[in-house]
Short mmCIF file of C-alpha atoms in Angstrom, two decimals:
data_model
loop_
_atom_site.label_atom_id
_atom_site.label_comp_id
_atom_site.label_asym_id
_atom_site.label_seq_id
_atom_site.Cartn_x
_atom_site.Cartn_y
_atom_site.Cartn_z
CA UNK A 1 181.84 -44.53 159.34
CA UNK A 2 184.24 -43.37 156.65
CA UNK A 3 186.34 -40.23 156.71
CA UNK A 4 186.90 -39.03 153.15
CA UNK A 5 188.99 -36.19 151.80
CA UNK A 6 188.59 -34.48 148.45
CA UNK A 7 192.00 -34.36 146.75
CA UNK A 8 193.18 -32.54 143.64
CA UNK A 9 194.14 -34.95 140.87
CA UNK A 10 192.58 -37.89 142.63
CA UNK A 11 189.00 -37.44 143.78
CA UNK A 12 188.18 -38.58 147.28
CA UNK A 13 190.47 -40.75 149.35
CA UNK A 14 189.54 -42.75 152.43
CA UNK A 15 191.41 -41.38 155.45
CA UNK A 16 189.96 -43.74 158.01
CA UNK A 17 187.15 -46.19 158.33
CA UNK A 18 185.71 -47.80 161.41
CA UNK A 19 182.83 -48.52 163.72
CA UNK A 20 182.23 -45.73 166.23
CA UNK A 21 180.85 -48.26 168.70
CA UNK A 22 184.26 -49.95 168.96
CA UNK A 23 186.54 -47.82 171.19
CA UNK A 24 189.77 -48.65 169.34
CA UNK A 25 188.31 -47.79 165.94
CA UNK A 26 186.57 -44.72 167.30
CA UNK A 27 189.91 -43.49 168.64
CA UNK A 28 191.47 -43.89 165.20
CA UNK A 29 188.59 -42.01 163.62
CA UNK A 30 188.94 -39.19 166.15
CA UNK A 31 192.68 -38.92 165.52
CA UNK A 32 192.21 -38.78 161.76
CA UNK A 33 189.42 -36.24 162.22
CA UNK A 34 191.65 -33.98 164.33
CA UNK A 35 194.53 -34.26 161.87
CA UNK A 36 192.36 -32.95 159.07
CA UNK A 37 190.94 -30.09 161.12
CA UNK A 38 194.48 -29.19 162.23
CA UNK A 39 195.47 -29.16 158.55
CA UNK A 40 192.80 -26.49 158.01
CA UNK A 41 190.17 -28.64 156.33
CA UNK A 42 186.44 -28.15 156.59
CA UNK A 43 184.37 -31.17 157.57
CA UNK A 44 180.86 -31.78 156.32
CA UNK A 45 178.44 -34.62 156.89
CA UNK A 46 175.96 -35.49 154.13
CA UNK A 47 172.59 -35.96 155.80
CA UNK A 48 168.97 -36.67 154.93
CA UNK A 49 165.98 -34.89 156.41
CA UNK A 50 162.93 -36.78 157.62
CA UNK A 51 161.35 -36.04 154.27
CA UNK A 52 164.27 -37.70 152.52
CA UNK A 53 165.82 -34.43 151.31
CA UNK A 54 169.60 -34.60 151.02
CA UNK A 55 171.51 -31.91 152.82
CA UNK A 56 174.90 -31.32 154.43
CA UNK A 57 176.02 -29.95 157.74
CA UNK A 58 179.35 -28.66 158.95
CA UNK A 59 180.95 -30.30 161.98
CA UNK A 60 183.68 -28.70 164.02
CA UNK A 61 184.49 -31.61 166.29
CA UNK A 62 184.04 -35.35 166.22
CA UNK A 63 181.42 -35.03 168.95
CA UNK A 64 179.21 -33.10 166.51
CA UNK A 65 179.23 -35.94 163.99
CA UNK A 66 175.95 -37.88 164.19
CA UNK A 67 176.69 -41.39 165.49
CA UNK A 68 174.88 -42.94 162.56
CA UNK A 69 176.66 -40.83 159.92
CA UNK A 70 178.13 -42.97 157.17
CA UNK A 71 180.59 -40.39 155.85
CA UNK A 72 182.40 -37.27 156.87
CA UNK A 73 183.84 -35.38 153.93
CA UNK A 74 186.86 -33.12 154.38
CA UNK A 75 187.71 -30.48 151.83
CA UNK A 76 189.96 -27.42 151.71
CA UNK A 77 188.68 -24.30 153.37
CA UNK A 78 187.01 -21.79 151.06
CA UNK A 79 189.00 -18.80 149.92
CA UNK A 80 187.82 -15.87 147.90
CA UNK A 81 189.08 -16.30 144.39
CA UNK A 82 189.05 -14.43 141.11
CA UNK A 83 191.67 -16.46 139.34
CA UNK A 84 190.70 -15.87 135.74
CA UNK A 85 188.32 -14.22 133.40
CA UNK A 86 186.18 -16.94 131.89
CA UNK A 87 183.87 -15.26 129.47
CA UNK B 1 267.64 -20.20 134.64
CA UNK B 2 265.01 -21.34 137.15
CA UNK B 3 263.22 -18.03 136.81
CA UNK B 4 263.12 -18.41 133.05
CA UNK B 5 261.74 -21.93 133.27
CA UNK B 6 259.12 -20.86 135.82
CA UNK B 7 257.98 -17.99 133.65
CA UNK B 8 257.79 -20.27 130.64
CA UNK B 9 255.69 -22.75 132.64
CA UNK B 10 253.26 -20.03 133.73
CA UNK B 11 252.93 -18.76 130.17
CA UNK B 12 252.39 -22.32 128.94
CA UNK B 13 249.66 -22.97 131.49
CA UNK B 14 247.96 -19.67 130.60
CA UNK B 15 248.09 -20.50 126.91
CA UNK B 16 246.71 -23.99 127.46
CA UNK B 17 243.88 -22.56 129.58
CA UNK B 18 242.97 -20.02 126.90
CA UNK B 19 243.00 -22.72 124.25
CA UNK B 20 240.92 -25.23 126.19
CA UNK B 21 238.41 -22.77 127.73
CA UNK B 22 235.93 -22.75 124.80
CA UNK B 23 235.93 -26.56 124.72
CA UNK B 24 235.45 -26.78 128.48
CA UNK B 25 232.60 -24.26 128.36
CA UNK B 26 230.96 -26.17 125.52
CA UNK B 27 231.32 -29.49 127.34
CA UNK B 28 229.83 -27.97 130.49
CA UNK B 29 226.86 -26.56 128.55
CA UNK B 30 226.31 -29.95 126.88
CA UNK B 31 226.34 -31.65 130.24
CA UNK B 32 223.78 -29.19 131.64
CA UNK B 33 221.58 -29.74 128.59
CA UNK B 34 221.75 -33.53 128.90
CA UNK B 35 220.91 -33.28 132.59
CA UNK B 36 217.89 -31.03 131.86
CA UNK B 37 216.68 -33.44 129.17
CA UNK B 38 217.03 -36.35 131.59
CA UNK B 39 214.94 -34.50 134.18
CA UNK B 40 212.32 -33.62 131.55
CA UNK B 41 212.09 -37.23 130.35
CA UNK B 42 211.71 -38.45 133.94
CA UNK B 43 208.91 -35.96 134.48
CA UNK B 44 207.13 -37.06 131.33
CA UNK B 45 207.38 -40.70 132.30
CA UNK B 46 205.70 -39.89 135.66
CA UNK B 47 202.80 -38.03 134.04
CA UNK B 48 199.60 -39.99 133.81
CA UNK B 49 197.22 -38.46 131.26
CA UNK B 50 194.28 -40.51 132.57
CA UNK B 51 194.67 -39.36 136.16
CA UNK B 52 192.55 -36.23 135.88
CA UNK B 53 189.84 -38.16 134.03
CA UNK B 54 189.76 -40.91 136.65
CA UNK B 55 189.71 -38.29 139.41
CA UNK B 56 186.72 -36.63 137.76
CA UNK B 57 184.92 -39.97 137.43
CA UNK B 58 185.41 -40.62 141.15
CA UNK B 59 184.26 -37.10 141.96
CA UNK B 60 181.10 -37.49 139.88
CA UNK B 61 180.29 -40.78 141.61
CA UNK B 62 180.66 -39.14 145.03
CA UNK B 63 178.63 -36.09 144.04
CA UNK B 64 175.82 -38.32 142.84
CA UNK B 65 175.58 -40.01 146.23
CA UNK B 66 175.40 -36.70 148.10
CA UNK B 67 172.86 -34.60 146.17
CA UNK B 68 169.24 -35.16 145.15
CA UNK B 69 168.61 -37.38 142.16
CA UNK B 70 167.01 -34.46 140.31
CA UNK B 71 169.96 -32.21 141.10
CA UNK B 72 172.33 -34.87 139.83
CA UNK B 73 170.33 -35.12 136.59
CA UNK B 74 170.51 -31.33 136.27
CA UNK B 75 174.28 -31.32 136.67
CA UNK B 76 174.72 -34.28 134.32
CA UNK B 77 172.54 -32.75 131.61
CA UNK B 78 173.30 -29.04 131.96
CA UNK B 79 176.74 -28.89 133.58
CA UNK B 80 175.69 -26.76 136.55
CA UNK B 81 173.65 -27.05 139.71
CA UNK B 82 170.91 -24.79 141.07
CA UNK B 83 170.71 -24.37 144.83
CA UNK B 84 167.92 -22.42 146.46
CA UNK B 85 169.03 -19.59 148.70
CA UNK B 86 168.48 -20.01 152.40
CA UNK B 87 168.69 -23.78 151.99
CA UNK B 88 170.27 -24.19 155.38
CA UNK B 89 167.81 -21.88 157.13
CA UNK B 90 164.31 -22.73 158.17
CA UNK B 91 163.09 -19.30 157.16
CA UNK B 92 164.02 -17.76 153.85
CA UNK B 93 166.35 -14.86 154.27
CA UNK B 94 166.74 -11.74 152.17
CA UNK B 95 168.73 -12.27 149.02
CA UNK B 96 172.30 -11.03 149.31
CA UNK B 97 172.78 -7.76 147.48
CA UNK B 98 169.12 -7.49 146.51
CA UNK B 99 167.35 -4.14 146.39
CA UNK B 100 164.76 -3.38 149.02
CA UNK B 101 161.95 -4.00 146.51
CA UNK B 102 163.43 -7.42 145.76
CA UNK B 103 163.89 -8.29 149.42
CA UNK B 104 161.86 -11.23 150.55
CA UNK B 105 161.76 -12.80 147.08
CA UNK B 106 163.16 -16.30 146.85
CA UNK B 107 166.60 -16.41 145.34
CA UNK B 108 168.87 -19.11 144.08
CA UNK B 109 172.45 -19.83 143.09
CA UNK B 110 173.97 -21.46 140.07
CA UNK B 111 177.04 -23.54 140.85
CA UNK B 112 179.51 -24.01 138.02
CA UNK B 113 182.72 -26.03 138.36
CA UNK B 114 185.68 -23.73 138.97
CA UNK B 115 183.63 -20.63 138.17
CA UNK B 116 182.01 -18.14 140.50
CA UNK B 117 178.68 -18.94 142.11
CA UNK B 118 175.97 -16.78 140.53
CA UNK B 119 173.07 -15.51 142.66
CA UNK B 120 169.84 -14.67 140.82
CA UNK B 121 166.12 -14.17 141.26
CA UNK B 122 164.23 -17.09 139.69
CA UNK B 123 161.01 -15.06 139.36
CA UNK B 124 162.54 -12.39 137.16
CA UNK B 125 165.79 -13.96 136.02
CA UNK B 126 167.64 -10.91 137.36
CA UNK B 127 171.26 -11.63 138.17
CA UNK B 128 172.33 -10.42 141.60
CA UNK B 129 175.99 -11.14 142.19
CA UNK B 130 178.94 -13.36 141.43
CA UNK B 131 180.65 -15.00 144.39
CA UNK B 132 184.19 -15.99 143.56
CA UNK B 133 185.21 -18.84 145.78
CA UNK B 134 187.83 -21.56 145.52
CA UNK B 135 188.93 -24.53 147.61
CA UNK B 136 192.68 -24.59 147.04
CA UNK B 137 194.57 -27.54 148.50
CA UNK B 138 197.93 -25.97 149.23
CA UNK B 139 199.56 -29.37 149.77
CA UNK B 140 199.20 -29.85 145.96
CA UNK B 141 199.30 -33.65 146.33
CA UNK B 142 199.36 -34.26 142.57
CA UNK B 143 201.01 -31.06 141.47
CA UNK B 144 197.83 -29.02 141.36
CA UNK B 145 195.80 -27.21 144.01
CA UNK B 146 192.54 -27.58 142.04
CA UNK B 147 189.93 -30.15 142.98
CA UNK B 148 188.34 -32.16 140.17
CA UNK B 149 185.37 -30.31 138.65
CA UNK B 150 182.68 -32.35 140.38
CA UNK B 151 184.50 -32.18 143.74
CA UNK B 152 184.55 -28.39 143.38
CA UNK B 153 180.79 -28.46 142.76
CA UNK B 154 180.29 -30.80 145.74
CA UNK B 155 182.37 -28.55 148.01
CA UNK B 156 180.32 -25.51 146.97
CA UNK B 157 177.06 -27.41 147.39
CA UNK B 158 178.01 -28.67 150.87
CA UNK B 159 179.25 -25.26 151.99
CA UNK B 160 176.13 -23.46 150.67
CA UNK B 161 173.90 -26.06 152.19
CA UNK B 162 175.63 -26.23 155.54
CA UNK B 163 176.48 -22.58 156.10
CA UNK B 164 175.44 -20.29 153.29
CA UNK B 165 176.32 -17.09 155.11
CA UNK B 166 179.81 -18.27 155.95
CA UNK B 167 180.57 -19.26 152.38
CA UNK B 168 179.21 -16.00 151.02
CA UNK B 169 181.23 -14.09 153.61
CA UNK B 170 184.41 -15.94 152.56
CA UNK B 171 183.80 -15.34 148.85
CA UNK B 172 184.80 -12.29 146.84
CA UNK B 173 181.59 -10.63 145.74
CA UNK B 174 181.38 -8.97 142.34
CA UNK B 175 178.66 -7.59 140.15
CA UNK B 176 177.38 -9.98 137.46
CA UNK B 177 179.63 -10.16 134.43
CA UNK B 178 182.97 -9.99 136.19
CA UNK B 179 183.96 -13.56 135.27
CA UNK B 180 180.93 -15.18 133.69
CA UNK B 181 179.21 -13.61 130.72
CA UNK B 182 175.69 -12.59 131.86
CA UNK B 183 174.32 -13.67 128.46
CA UNK B 184 175.68 -17.11 129.10
CA UNK B 185 173.98 -17.24 132.51
CA UNK B 186 170.68 -16.10 130.96
CA UNK B 187 171.02 -18.81 128.33
CA UNK B 188 171.68 -21.33 131.10
CA UNK B 189 168.57 -20.17 132.93
CA UNK B 190 166.53 -20.68 129.76
CA UNK B 191 168.08 -24.15 129.33
CA UNK B 192 167.22 -24.91 132.95
CA UNK B 193 163.59 -23.80 132.49
CA UNK B 194 163.28 -25.91 129.33
CA UNK B 195 164.91 -28.88 131.05
CA UNK B 196 162.49 -28.63 133.98
CA UNK B 197 159.48 -28.39 131.65
CA UNK B 198 160.62 -31.50 129.79
CA UNK B 199 161.16 -33.43 132.99
CA UNK B 200 157.74 -32.35 134.27
CA UNK B 201 156.15 -33.44 130.98
CA UNK B 202 157.92 -36.81 131.04
CA UNK B 203 156.88 -37.23 134.66
CA UNK B 204 153.22 -36.54 133.89
CA UNK B 205 153.37 -38.79 130.79
CA UNK B 206 154.70 -41.70 132.82
CA UNK B 207 152.03 -41.15 135.52
CA UNK B 208 149.32 -41.11 132.83
CA UNK B 209 150.73 -44.28 131.28
CA UNK B 210 150.70 -46.01 134.65
#
């Protein structure tokens, strides 16, 4: 499993990577996961339905992350914006 | 005698100060200017003009792995993404901001990078609302709070897909035309319809050929 974060000026960066079946690596993943949530990030897991349709789901704790998830993507929390007129 | 010498010394010091003050001020200003130029040069040396482009390339690669192949082709060819409303719900919900007579009709969103999300009715092409939403990274790791374009699209897509109501609730809702020209959106909808027809035709041609 990889924990990725979307970053301005960079694209995604890998925060942590490990096998959730190995306790030591799982602990590192959990710590990195908590750090991001504490920093105010949203966490989403890209998923696929049984029909093969790609979707995403929000997770609010590491326990909610499907064990077979390959990636968790963190990104800044949404804020209402009306920064410019772009006609 | 001593008093006279002391007075003369004070007068001399005052005169010297008056004479040297313009030079000292000038030298100080020059030093400040040189220091500012040094800082500016250092900043320019640290700037990497390819960084934003590389960031966008990475973002596009990630987006491609997360969304449907057809959606990726739509974004690549048209520069925006269409997401059906109620994507995260099993049952279709009423369109946000729709009139009662429009309620129950399927609705969709257009996702543009760093522009508001536009809700519309695909059946009629009627524009419903603009949802202004941003994902500012206040840590500004590379001097900017803005995600690369395709990361912004991915964040909107994930948030709409995972929890549409939450994203819409967090957004600032405006009538169509606040930030994006409605004519431009209508043109984009026409481009999308044409693009879908062409893809359908190519698809049927390749099936026939097989």
